[in-house]
PDB file of C-alpha atoms and ligand atoms in Angstrom:
ATOM      1  CA  UNK A 189     158.551 142.690  93.343  1.00 98.00           C
ATOM      2  CA  UNK A 190     158.591 138.988  91.259  1.00 98.00           C
ATOM      3  CA  UNK A 191     157.512 138.497  87.929  1.00 98.00           C
ATOM      4  CA  UNK A 192     156.387 134.899  86.874  1.00 98.00           C
ATOM      5  CA  UNK A 193     157.595 133.348  83.656  1.00 98.00           C
ATOM      6  CA  UNK A 194     156.025 129.330  83.440  1.00 98.00           C
ATOM      7  CA  UNK A 195     154.373 127.107  81.268  1.00 98.00           C
ATOM      8  CA  UNK A 196     152.428 124.848  84.033  1.00 98.00           C
ATOM      9  CA  UNK A 197     153.038 122.127  84.471  1.00 95.00           C
ATOM     10  CA  UNK A 198     153.633 120.197  88.165  1.00 96.00           C
ATOM     11  CA  UNK A 199     156.277 121.878  89.580  1.00 97.00           C
ATOM     12  CA  UNK A 200     155.906 125.090  87.990  1.00 98.00           C
ATOM     13  CA  UNK A 201     151.635 125.964  89.482  1.00 98.00           C
ATOM     14  CA  UNK A 202     153.852 125.299  93.366  1.00 98.00           C
ATOM     15  CA  UNK A 203     155.753 127.375  92.663  1.00 98.00           C
ATOM     16  CA  UNK A 204     153.768 130.002  91.354  1.00 98.00           C
ATOM     17  CA  UNK A 205     150.865 129.508  94.759  1.00 98.00           C
ATOM     18  CA  UNK A 206     154.714 129.739  96.886  1.00 98.00           C
ATOM     19  CA  UNK A 207     155.232 133.099  94.927  1.00 98.00           C
ATOM     20  CA  UNK A 208     151.219 134.341  95.444  1.00 98.00           C
ATOM     21  CA  UNK A 209     151.791 133.319  99.433  1.00 97.00           C
ATOM     22  CA  UNK A 210     154.745 135.206 100.551  1.00 97.00           C
ATOM     23  CA  UNK A 211     155.165 138.838  97.687  1.00 95.00           C
ATOM     24  CA  UNK A 212     154.342 141.240  95.840  1.00 96.00           C
ATOM     25  CA  UNK A 213     153.799 139.411  91.763  1.00 98.00           C
ATOM     26  CA  UNK A 214     153.158 141.807  89.542  1.00 98.00           C
ATOM     27  CA  UNK A 215     152.184 139.320  86.540  1.00 98.00           C
ATOM     28  CA  UNK A 216     153.209 135.754  85.160  1.00 98.00           C
ATOM     29  CA  UNK A 217     153.413 135.799  81.808  1.00 98.00           C
ATOM     30  CA  UNK A 218     152.871 131.391  79.320  1.00 98.00           C
ATOM     31  CA  UNK A 219     155.160 130.356  77.309  1.00 98.00           C
ATOM     32  CA  UNK A 220     154.462 126.911  75.099  1.00 98.00           C
ATOM     33  CA  UNK A 221     156.620 123.918  77.717  1.00 98.00           C
ATOM     34  CA  UNK A 222     155.371 121.135  79.123  1.00 98.00           C
ATOM     35  CA  UNK A 223     152.394 121.988  77.454  1.00 98.00           C
ATOM     36  CA  UNK A 224     151.193 123.949  74.481  1.00 98.00           C
ATOM     37  CA  UNK A 225     150.607 127.760  75.552  1.00 98.00           C
ATOM     38  CA  UNK A 226     146.315 127.104  75.465  1.00 98.00           C
ATOM     39  CA  UNK A 227     147.052 124.958  78.023  1.00 98.00           C
ATOM     40  CA  UNK A 228     149.551 126.250  79.546  1.00 98.00           C
ATOM     41  CA  UNK A 229     147.625 129.607  79.756  1.00 98.00           C
ATOM     42  CA  UNK A 230     144.947 128.199  80.929  1.00 97.00           C
ATOM     43  CA  UNK A 231     146.070 126.319  83.552  1.00 97.00           C
ATOM     44  CA  UNK A 232     148.121 130.268  85.013  1.00 98.00           C
ATOM     45  CA  UNK A 233     144.593 131.829  84.774  1.00 98.00           C
ATOM     46  CA  UNK A 234     142.652 129.108  86.720  1.00 96.00           C
ATOM     47  CA  UNK A 235     145.789 128.583  89.040  1.00 97.00           C
ATOM     48  CA  UNK A 236     145.914 132.328  89.497  1.00 97.00           C
ATOM     49  CA  UNK A 237     141.366 131.855  89.709  1.00 96.00           C
ATOM     50  CA  UNK A 238     142.618 130.800  93.453  1.00 96.00           C
ATOM     51  CA  UNK A 239     145.804 132.137  94.749  1.00 97.00           C
ATOM     52  CA  UNK A 240     145.785 136.164  93.664  1.00 97.00           C
ATOM     53  CA  UNK A 241     142.958 137.555  90.752  1.00 97.00           C
ATOM     54  CA  UNK A 242     144.414 140.531  90.871  1.00 96.00           C
ATOM     55  CA  UNK A 243     147.673 138.636  90.118  1.00 98.00           C
ATOM     56  CA  UNK A 244     148.124 140.396  85.506  1.00 98.00           C
ATOM     57  CA  UNK A 245     148.216 136.880  83.204  1.00 98.00           C
ATOM     58  CA  UNK A 246     149.743 137.768  79.867  1.00 98.00           C
ATOM     59  CA  UNK A 247     150.042 135.405  77.480  1.00 98.00           C
ATOM     60  CA  UNK A 248     153.894 134.635  75.598  1.00 98.00           C
ATOM     61  CA  UNK A 249     155.254 132.198  72.585  1.00 98.00           C
ATOM     62  CA  UNK A 250     153.493 129.339  71.324  1.00 98.00           C
ATOM     63  CA  UNK A 251     157.015 128.278  69.760  1.00 98.00           C
ATOM     64  CA  UNK A 252     160.749 128.398  70.563  1.00 98.00           C
ATOM     65  CA  UNK A 253     162.740 130.330  69.051  1.00 98.00           C
ATOM     66  CA  UNK A 254     164.779 127.711  67.404  1.00 90.00           C
ATOM     67  CA  UNK A 255     165.108 124.174  67.841  1.00 84.00           C
ATOM     68  CA  UNK A 256     162.278 121.447  67.891  1.00 88.00           C
ATOM     69  CA  UNK A 257     158.680 121.734  70.004  1.00 96.00           C
ATOM     70  CA  UNK A 258     159.475 119.347  73.214  1.00 96.00           C
ATOM     71  CA  UNK A 259     156.594 118.701  75.123  1.00 97.00           C
ATOM     72  CA  UNK A 260     156.306 117.021  79.050  1.00 96.00           C
ATOM     73  CA  UNK A 261     153.629 115.862  79.044  1.00 94.00           C
ATOM     74  CA  UNK A 262     154.147 112.326  80.487  1.00 94.00           C
ATOM     75  CA  UNK A 263     155.337 113.505  83.240  1.00 93.00           C
ATOM     76  CA  UNK A 264     152.730 116.834  84.082  1.00 94.00           C
ATOM     77  CA  UNK A 265     149.618 114.593  81.261  1.00 95.00           C
ATOM     78  CA  UNK A 266     147.808 115.860  78.434  1.00 96.00           C
ATOM     79  CA  UNK A 267     146.425 119.184  80.633  1.00 97.00           C
ATOM     80  CA  UNK A 268     149.499 119.578  82.313  1.00 97.00           C
ATOM     81  CA  UNK A 269     148.592 119.674  85.870  1.00 97.00           C
ATOM     82  CA  UNK A 270     147.938 115.603  86.122  1.00 95.00           C
ATOM     83  CA  UNK A 271     144.422 115.980  85.773  1.00 94.00           C
ATOM     84  CA  UNK A 272     143.999 117.980  89.488  1.00 94.00           C
ATOM     85  CA  UNK A 273     140.860 119.712  90.652  1.00 91.00           C
ATOM     86  CA  UNK A 274     141.936 123.303  91.289  1.00 92.00           C
ATOM     87  CA  UNK A 275     139.833 124.354  94.082  1.00 90.00           C
ATOM     88  CA  UNK A 276     137.185 127.428  92.064  1.00 87.00           C
ATOM     89  CA  UNK A 277     138.425 130.937  92.357  1.00 87.00           C
ATOM     90  CA  UNK A 278     137.375 133.813  89.786  1.00 85.00           C
ATOM     91  CA  UNK A 279     137.595 133.739  87.333  1.00 80.00           C
ATOM     92  CA  UNK A 280     140.466 135.156  85.361  1.00 94.00           C
ATOM     93  CA  UNK A 281     141.553 135.647  81.625  1.00 96.00           C
ATOM     94  CA  UNK A 282     144.795 136.815  79.688  1.00 98.00           C
ATOM     95  CA  UNK A 283     145.536 140.650  79.511  1.00 98.00           C
ATOM     96  CA  UNK A 284     145.858 141.367  75.555  1.00 97.00           C
ATOM     97  CA  UNK A 285     148.856 142.442  76.487  1.00 98.00           C
ATOM     98  CA  UNK A 286     152.144 139.652  74.387  1.00 98.00           C
ATOM     99  CA  UNK A 287     154.361 138.301  77.205  1.00 98.00           C
ATOM    100  CA  UNK A 288     157.925 139.603  75.669  1.00 98.00           C
ATOM    101  CA  UNK A 289     156.037 143.493  75.431  1.00 98.00           C
ATOM    102  CA  UNK A 290     154.495 143.704  79.667  1.00 98.00           C
ATOM    103  CA  UNK A 291     157.676 142.049  80.674  1.00 98.00           C
ATOM    104  CA  UNK A 292     159.939 144.721  78.799  1.00 98.00           C
ATOM    105  CA  UNK A 293     157.128 147.433  80.083  1.00 98.00           C
ATOM    106  CA  UNK A 294     157.026 145.735  83.827  1.00 98.00           C
ATOM    107  CA  UNK A 295     160.518 146.004  84.046  1.00 98.00           C
ATOM    108  CA  UNK A 296     160.701 149.709  83.458  1.00 98.00           C
ATOM    109  CA  UNK A 297     158.336 150.601  84.950  1.00 98.00           C
ATOM    110  CA  UNK A 298     159.534 148.477  88.260  1.00 98.00           C
ATOM    111  CA  UNK A 299     163.532 149.628  87.139  1.00 98.00           C
ATOM    112  CA  UNK A 300     165.957 148.046  89.905  1.00 97.00           C
ATOM    113  CA  UNK A 301     163.654 146.030  91.553  1.00 98.00           C
ATOM    114  CA  UNK A 302     161.550 143.299  89.445  1.00 98.00           C
ATOM    115  CA  UNK A 303     163.538 139.913  89.700  1.00 98.00           C
ATOM    116  CA  UNK A 304     162.546 137.538  86.371  1.00 98.00           C
ATOM    117  CA  UNK A 305     161.261 133.695  87.812  1.00 98.00           C
ATOM    118  CA  UNK A 306     161.608 131.619  84.420  1.00 98.00           C
ATOM    119  CA  UNK A 307     160.006 128.019  85.365  1.00 98.00           C
ATOM    120  CA  UNK A 308     159.750 127.124  81.457  1.00 98.00           C
ATOM    121  CA  UNK A 309     161.552 127.933  78.328  1.00 98.00           C
ATOM    122  CA  UNK A 310     163.755 131.034  77.952  1.00 98.00           C
ATOM    123  CA  UNK A 311     161.837 132.176  74.944  1.00 98.00           C
ATOM    124  CA  UNK A 312     159.632 135.177  76.088  1.00 98.00           C
ATOM    125  CA  UNK A 313     162.760 136.171  77.976  1.00 98.00           C
ATOM    126  CA  UNK A 314     165.016 136.291  74.804  1.00 98.00           C
ATOM    127  CA  UNK A 315     161.486 138.169  72.882  1.00 98.00           C
ATOM    128  CA  UNK A 316     161.795 141.075  75.686  1.00 98.00           C
ATOM    129  CA  UNK A 317     165.079 141.073  75.327  1.00 98.00           C
ATOM    130  CA  UNK A 318     165.187 141.441  71.429  1.00 98.00           C
ATOM    131  CA  UNK A 319     162.101 144.136  71.894  1.00 98.00           C
ATOM    132  CA  UNK A 320     164.742 146.794  74.565  1.00 98.00           C
ATOM    133  CA  UNK A 321     167.670 146.258  75.067  1.00 96.00           C
ATOM    134  CA  UNK A 322     167.648 147.306  78.519  1.00 97.00           C
ATOM    135  CA  UNK A 323     165.829 144.931  79.967  1.00 97.00           C
ATOM    136  CA  UNK A 324     168.696 143.496  81.728  1.00 95.00           C
ATOM    137  CA  UNK A 325     169.773 146.749  83.306  1.00 96.00           C
ATOM    138  CA  UNK A 326     166.248 147.000  84.233  1.00 98.00           C
ATOM    139  CA  UNK A 327     165.749 143.771  86.565  1.00 98.00           C
ATOM    140  CA  UNK A 328     167.563 144.140  90.068  1.00 97.00           C
ATOM    141  CA  UNK A 329     168.225 139.415  88.907  1.00 97.00           C
ATOM    142  CA  UNK A 330     166.489 136.868  87.199  1.00 98.00           C
ATOM    143  CA  UNK A 331     166.120 133.683  88.731  1.00 98.00           C
ATOM    144  CA  UNK A 332     165.909 131.004  85.715  1.00 98.00           C
ATOM    145  CA  UNK A 333     165.245 126.523  86.574  1.00 98.00           C
ATOM    146  CA  UNK A 334     166.977 124.947  83.738  1.00 98.00           C
ATOM    147  CA  UNK A 335     170.394 123.707  82.181  1.00 98.00           C
ATOM    148  CA  UNK A 336     172.041 120.544  83.337  1.00 98.00           C
ATOM    149  CA  UNK A 337     175.777 121.390  84.759  1.00 98.00           C
ATOM    150  CA  UNK A 338     177.011 118.952  84.549  1.00 97.00           C
ATOM    151  CA  UNK A 339     175.103 117.590  81.487  1.00 97.00           C
ATOM    152  CA  UNK A 340     173.263 115.137  83.397  1.00 97.00           C
ATOM    153  CA  UNK A 341     169.779 115.732  81.711  1.00 96.00           C
ATOM    154  CA  UNK A 342     166.229 114.936  81.657  1.00 97.00           C
ATOM    155  CA  UNK A 343     165.159 116.048  77.884  1.00 97.00           C
ATOM    156  CA  UNK A 344     168.019 114.192  76.146  1.00 96.00           C
ATOM    157  CA  UNK A 345     171.433 112.698  77.854  1.00 97.00           C
ATOM    158  CA  UNK A 346     173.215 116.048  78.297  1.00 97.00           C
ATOM    159  CA  UNK A 347     170.455 118.488  78.349  1.00 98.00           C
ATOM    160  CA  UNK A 348     168.228 119.858  80.619  1.00 98.00           C
ATOM    161  CA  UNK A 349     164.013 120.637  79.641  1.00 98.00           C
ATOM    162  CA  UNK A 350     163.639 124.179  79.944  1.00 98.00           C
ATOM    163  CA  UNK A 351     167.176 124.883  77.972  1.00 98.00           C
ATOM    164  CA  UNK A 352     166.611 122.589  75.553  1.00 98.00           C
ATOM    165  CA  UNK A 353     162.920 123.039  74.749  1.00 98.00           C
ATOM    166  CA  UNK A 354     164.123 126.822  73.144  1.00 98.00           C
ATOM    167  CA  UNK A 355     168.358 126.403  72.990  1.00 98.00           C
ATOM    168  CA  UNK A 356     168.370 129.508  70.914  1.00 98.00           C
ATOM    169  CA  UNK A 357     166.465 131.766  74.247  1.00 98.00           C
ATOM    170  CA  UNK A 358     168.463 129.892  76.371  1.00 98.00           C
ATOM    171  CA  UNK A 359     171.796 131.219  74.484  1.00 98.00           C
ATOM    172  CA  UNK A 360     170.412 134.785  74.347  1.00 98.00           C
ATOM    173  CA  UNK A 361     169.398 135.557  78.135  1.00 98.00           C
ATOM    174  CA  UNK A 362     172.201 133.072  78.946  1.00 98.00           C
ATOM    175  CA  UNK A 363     175.088 134.906  77.128  1.00 97.00           C
ATOM    176  CA  UNK A 364     173.715 138.889  77.286  1.00 97.00           C
ATOM    177  CA  UNK A 365     172.320 138.982  80.730  1.00 96.00           C
ATOM    178  CA  UNK A 366     173.940 139.984  83.765  1.00 91.00           C
ATOM    179  CA  UNK A 367     172.520 138.679  86.854  1.00 92.00           C
ATOM    180  CA  UNK A 368     171.303 135.447  85.846  1.00 98.00           C
ATOM    181  CA  UNK A 369     171.137 132.802  88.437  1.00 98.00           C
ATOM    182  CA  UNK A 370     170.866 129.431  86.682  1.00 98.00           C
ATOM    183  CA  UNK A 371     168.815 126.738  88.987  1.00 98.00           C
ATOM    184  CA  UNK A 372     170.284 123.888  87.625  1.00 98.00           C
ATOM    185  CA  UNK A 373     168.101 120.091  87.165  1.00 98.00           C
ATOM    186  CA  UNK A 374     171.209 118.727  88.935  1.00 98.00           C
ATOM    187  CA  UNK A 375     171.851 121.426  91.862  1.00 98.00           C
ATOM    188  CA  UNK A 376     167.586 120.505  92.382  1.00 98.00           C
ATOM    189  CA  UNK A 377     168.002 117.282  93.050  1.00 97.00           C
ATOM    190  CA  UNK A 378     170.363 117.512  95.430  1.00 96.00           C
ATOM    191  CA  UNK A 379     166.638 118.094  97.639  1.00 92.00           C
ATOM    192  CA  UNK A 380     164.808 115.009  97.816  1.00 94.00           C
ATOM    193  CA  UNK A 381     162.260 115.811 101.025  1.00 95.00           C
ATOM    194  CA  UNK A 382     160.592 112.239 102.774  1.00 94.00           C
ATOM    195  CA  UNK A 383     156.896 111.258 101.271  1.00 91.00           C
ATOM    196  CA  UNK A 384     157.157 112.985 105.616  1.00 92.00           C
ATOM    197  CA  UNK A 385     158.176 116.492 104.762  1.00 94.00           C
ATOM    198  CA  UNK A 386     156.001 116.707 101.514  1.00 92.00           C
ATOM    199  CA  UNK A 387     153.067 114.870 103.984  1.00 91.00           C
ATOM    200  CA  UNK A 388     153.827 118.470 106.385  1.00 94.00           C
ATOM    201  CA  UNK A 389     154.045 121.172 102.978  1.00 95.00           C
ATOM    202  CA  UNK A 390     149.693 121.899 102.780  1.00 94.00           C
ATOM    203  CA  UNK A 391     149.395 121.282 105.613  1.00 92.00           C
ATOM    204  CA  UNK A 392     147.334 125.391 106.290  1.00 94.00           C
ATOM    205  CA  UNK A 393     144.056 125.972 104.479  1.00 92.00           C
ATOM    206  CA  UNK A 394     145.744 128.634 102.523  1.00 96.00           C
ATOM    207  CA  UNK A 395     144.356 129.410  98.975  1.00 95.00           C
ATOM    208  CA  UNK A 396     148.440 128.276  97.745  1.00 96.00           C
ATOM    209  CA  UNK A 397     147.724 124.716 100.503  1.00 97.00           C
ATOM    210  CA  UNK A 398     144.561 123.829  99.084  1.00 96.00           C
ATOM    211  CA  UNK A 399     146.400 124.048  95.602  1.00 96.00           C
ATOM    212  CA  UNK A 400     149.115 121.734  96.163  1.00 96.00           C
ATOM    213  CA  UNK A 401     146.967 119.579  98.152  1.00 95.00           C
ATOM    214  CA  UNK A 402     145.109 119.240  94.654  1.00 95.00           C
ATOM    215  CA  UNK A 403     148.497 118.800  93.073  1.00 95.00           C
ATOM    216  CA  UNK A 404     149.223 115.388  95.413  1.00 92.00           C
ATOM    217  CA  UNK A 405     145.583 113.955  95.563  1.00 92.00           C
ATOM    218  CA  UNK A 406     146.154 113.957  91.470  1.00 93.00           C
ATOM    219  CA  UNK A 407     150.066 112.895  91.388  1.00 91.00           C
ATOM    220  CA  UNK A 408     149.214 110.159  94.084  1.00 90.00           C
ATOM    221  CA  UNK A 409     146.154 108.805  91.874  1.00 91.00           C
ATOM    222  CA  UNK A 410     148.226 108.667  88.817  1.00 90.00           C
ATOM    223  CA  UNK A 411     151.579 107.687  90.090  1.00 87.00           C
ATOM    224  CA  UNK A 412     150.411 105.892  93.628  1.00 87.00           C
ATOM    225  CA  UNK A 413     154.248 103.866  93.536  1.00 84.00           C
ATOM    226  CA  UNK A 414     155.658 107.701  93.644  1.00 81.00           C
ATOM    227  CA  UNK A 415     153.590 107.953  98.063  1.00 80.00           C
ATOM    228  CA  UNK A 416     156.608 105.883  99.146  1.00 83.00           C
ATOM    229  CA  UNK A 417     159.809 107.318  98.177  1.00 89.00           C
ATOM    230  CA  UNK A 418     161.603 110.502  97.879  1.00 92.00           C
ATOM    231  CA  UNK A 419     160.743 113.591  95.861  1.00 91.00           C
ATOM    232  CA  UNK A 420     162.786 116.755  94.062  1.00 94.00           C
ATOM    233  CA  UNK A 421     161.679 118.637  92.567  1.00 96.00           C
ATOM    234  CA  UNK A 422     162.008 120.865  90.336  1.00 98.00           C
ATOM    235  CA  UNK A 423     160.488 124.881  89.832  1.00 98.00           C
ATOM    236  CA  UNK A 424     159.410 125.247  93.562  1.00 98.00           C
ATOM    237  CA  UNK A 425     162.786 124.933  94.606  1.00 98.00           C
ATOM    238  CA  UNK A 426     164.210 128.018  91.579  1.00 98.00           C
ATOM    239  CA  UNK A 427     160.986 129.660  93.438  1.00 98.00           C
ATOM    240  CA  UNK A 428     162.684 129.654  96.756  1.00 98.00           C
ATOM    241  CA  UNK A 429     166.253 131.305  96.006  1.00 98.00           C
ATOM    242  CA  UNK A 430     164.098 133.909  94.099  1.00 98.00           C
ATOM    243  CA  UNK A 431     162.417 134.503  97.575  1.00 98.00           C
ATOM    244  CA  UNK A 432     165.398 133.860  99.697  1.00 98.00           C
ATOM    245  CA  UNK A 433     168.450 134.327  98.499  1.00 97.00           C
ATOM    246  CA  UNK A 434     169.840 132.162 101.963  1.00 97.00           C
ATOM    247  CA  UNK A 435     169.007 129.410 100.578  1.00 98.00           C
ATOM    248  CA  UNK A 436     171.881 128.637  98.798  1.00 98.00           C
ATOM    249  CA  UNK A 437     175.021 127.447 100.530  1.00 98.00           C
ATOM    250  CA  UNK A 438     177.709 127.747  98.440  1.00 98.00           C
ATOM    251  CA  UNK A 439     177.655 128.505  94.668  1.00 98.00           C
ATOM    252  CA  UNK A 440     180.171 129.756  91.935  1.00 98.00           C
ATOM    253  CA  UNK A 441     180.342 132.284  89.626  1.00 97.00           C
ATOM    254  CA  UNK A 442     181.246 131.518  85.025  1.00 98.00           C
ATOM    255  CA  UNK A 443     180.124 131.856  81.271  1.00 98.00           C
ATOM    256  CA  UNK A 444     177.361 129.416  80.625  1.00 98.00           C
ATOM    257  CA  UNK A 445     177.542 128.523  76.737  1.00 98.00           C
ATOM    258  CA  UNK A 446     174.615 126.786  75.280  1.00 98.00           C
ATOM    259  CA  UNK A 447     174.089 123.680  72.485  1.00 98.00           C
ATOM    260  CA  UNK A 448     171.881 125.225  69.967  1.00 97.00           C
ATOM    261  CA  UNK A 449     172.467 123.014  66.905  1.00 96.00           C
ATOM    262  CA  UNK A 450     170.264 120.147  66.099  1.00 94.00           C
ATOM    263  CA  UNK A 451     172.386 117.188  67.708  1.00 94.00           C
ATOM    264  CA  UNK A 452     173.836 115.462  70.028  1.00 95.00           C
ATOM    265  CA  UNK A 453     174.929 118.567  71.814  1.00 96.00           C
ATOM    266  CA  UNK A 454     171.540 120.469  71.578  1.00 96.00           C
ATOM    267  CA  UNK A 455     169.872 122.191  74.721  1.00 97.00           C
ATOM    268  CA  UNK A 456     173.594 121.724  76.317  1.00 98.00           C
ATOM    269  CA  UNK A 457     174.620 123.976  78.939  1.00 98.00           C
ATOM    270  CA  UNK A 458     178.813 123.615  78.793  1.00 98.00           C
ATOM    271  CA  UNK A 459     179.617 125.470  82.735  1.00 98.00           C
ATOM    272  CA  UNK A 460     183.128 127.631  81.396  1.00 98.00           C
ATOM    273  CA  UNK A 461     184.879 126.612  84.487  1.00 97.00           C
ATOM    274  CA  UNK A 462     187.669 127.498  84.255  1.00 94.00           C
ATOM    275  CA  UNK A 463     187.423 130.892  82.199  1.00 92.00           C
ATOM    276  CA  UNK A 464     188.495 130.244  79.223  1.00 94.00           C
ATOM    277  CA  UNK A 465     185.771 133.210  78.141  1.00 94.00           C
ATOM    278  CA  UNK A 466     185.045 136.556  79.492  1.00 94.00           C
ATOM    279  CA  UNK A 467     183.193 137.873  76.168  1.00 95.00           C
ATOM    280  CA  UNK A 468     180.264 136.165  78.301  1.00 96.00           C
ATOM    281  CA  UNK A 469     178.147 136.975  81.139  1.00 97.00           C
ATOM    282  CA  UNK A 470     178.730 135.844  84.300  1.00 97.00           C
ATOM    283  CA  UNK A 471     176.212 133.079  85.776  1.00 98.00           C
ATOM    284  CA  UNK A 472     175.533 133.043  89.632  1.00 98.00           C
ATOM    285  CA  UNK A 473     175.259 128.809  89.595  1.00 98.00           C
ATOM    286  CA  UNK A 474     174.790 127.673  93.323  1.00 98.00           C
ATOM    287  CA  UNK A 475     175.925 124.470  93.852  1.00 98.00           C
ATOM    288  CA  UNK A 476     173.893 123.881  96.986  1.00 98.00           C
ATOM    289  CA  UNK A 477     171.433 124.048  98.831  1.00 98.00           C
ATOM    290  CA  UNK A 478     169.948 125.132 102.886  1.00 98.00           C
ATOM    291  CA  UNK A 479     167.409 122.047 102.366  1.00 97.00           C
ATOM    292  CA  UNK A 480     165.685 123.266 106.381  1.00 97.00           C
ATOM    293  CA  UNK A 481     165.112 127.109 104.752  1.00 98.00           C
ATOM    294  CA  UNK A 482     163.798 125.287 101.296  1.00 98.00           C
ATOM    295  CA  UNK A 483     162.116 123.160 102.451  1.00 98.00           C
ATOM    296  CA  UNK A 484     159.633 125.412 104.956  1.00 97.00           C
ATOM    297  CA  UNK A 485     159.669 128.252 102.167  1.00 98.00           C
ATOM    298  CA  UNK A 486     157.945 125.079  99.783  1.00 98.00           C
ATOM    299  CA  UNK A 487     155.631 124.632 102.341  1.00 97.00           C
ATOM    300  CA  UNK A 488     152.438 126.949 101.844  1.00 97.00           C
TER     301      UNK A 488
HETATM  302  C1  LIG B 519     161.759 121.123  83.937  1.00 78.24           C
HETATM  303  O1  LIG B 519     160.590 121.182  82.706  1.00 78.24           O
HETATM  304  C2  LIG B 519     159.676 120.956  83.141  1.00 78.24           C
HETATM  305  O2  LIG B 519     158.624 119.561  83.205  1.00 78.24           O
HETATM  306  C3  LIG B 519     159.688 121.691  85.288  1.00 78.24           C
HETATM  307  O3  LIG B 519     158.952 122.420  85.156  1.00 78.24           O
HETATM  308  C4  LIG B 519     160.136 122.188  85.070  1.00 78.24           C
HETATM  309  O4  LIG B 519     160.959 123.045  85.065  1.00 78.24           O
HETATM  310  C5  LIG B 519     163.088 120.456  85.553  1.00 78.24           C
HETATM  311  O5  LIG B 519     163.005 120.346  84.306  1.00 78.24           O
HETATM  312 CA1  LIG B 520     158.577 124.454  84.328  1.00 78.24          CA
END
């Protein structure tokens, strides 16, 4: 049973399609990240309208708990989906309950059964923890796409986007919650797929495949050069790990510290490889993936 926290986002949209196709999704919460909150929420509602209109959408945080408000419109476009024409679906509207309240409530209602998959800045999850200190104990697990475990950043020289966009929230989640799996940027880069492998992912005609085909069309129009080369993806790989932990071939467990002060180290996720910080919870860090299994799960 999943709750997806997201800032759609092209790769978020693919991950949402994977979740709805394969698991019971009890809610989708939105957060400011790739695009501003109203756009992220509108995109989640459009996507859910096609993928699973019965799943409630909860509007979340519009700004980070700390740090600068970063966007990734240079990658996802001003509308977050590179102008993709999402197939028509039932009209979905966001619920009145705020995302953090909904996360805490759903974790309580489904105690021990719910996995949160966090695909954007961790603002909503940190707020939910502040609302309910029992949150971590109520969840089965939390799978986060975020962090750069070897400091190969994509939002700064050392910082991955989701962590750098709200380092304070990331520090709360990684410093206070047990059972977190951190699917880092570098790990997602270990599984690039060839154009041929991408081509088969959206063929089946299911709602998820139609959404993925629309995203692919938009990408090809916006970035014709991307068609010829192998391409990796971030959020769908985190979703694959959440859907099937056997996607992870090798992993490590260490505390992860987050750079929260402004400056070069903002958003740095420093892995405590030597075990010098026993005061912080261990984070499960996938290092190597079963590429074929991941490909199966990305295929809709
Ligand atoms: C993350 O940043 C966003 O742009 C993507 O949606 C993904 O969640 C990768 O660093
Ligand atoms: Ca995302």
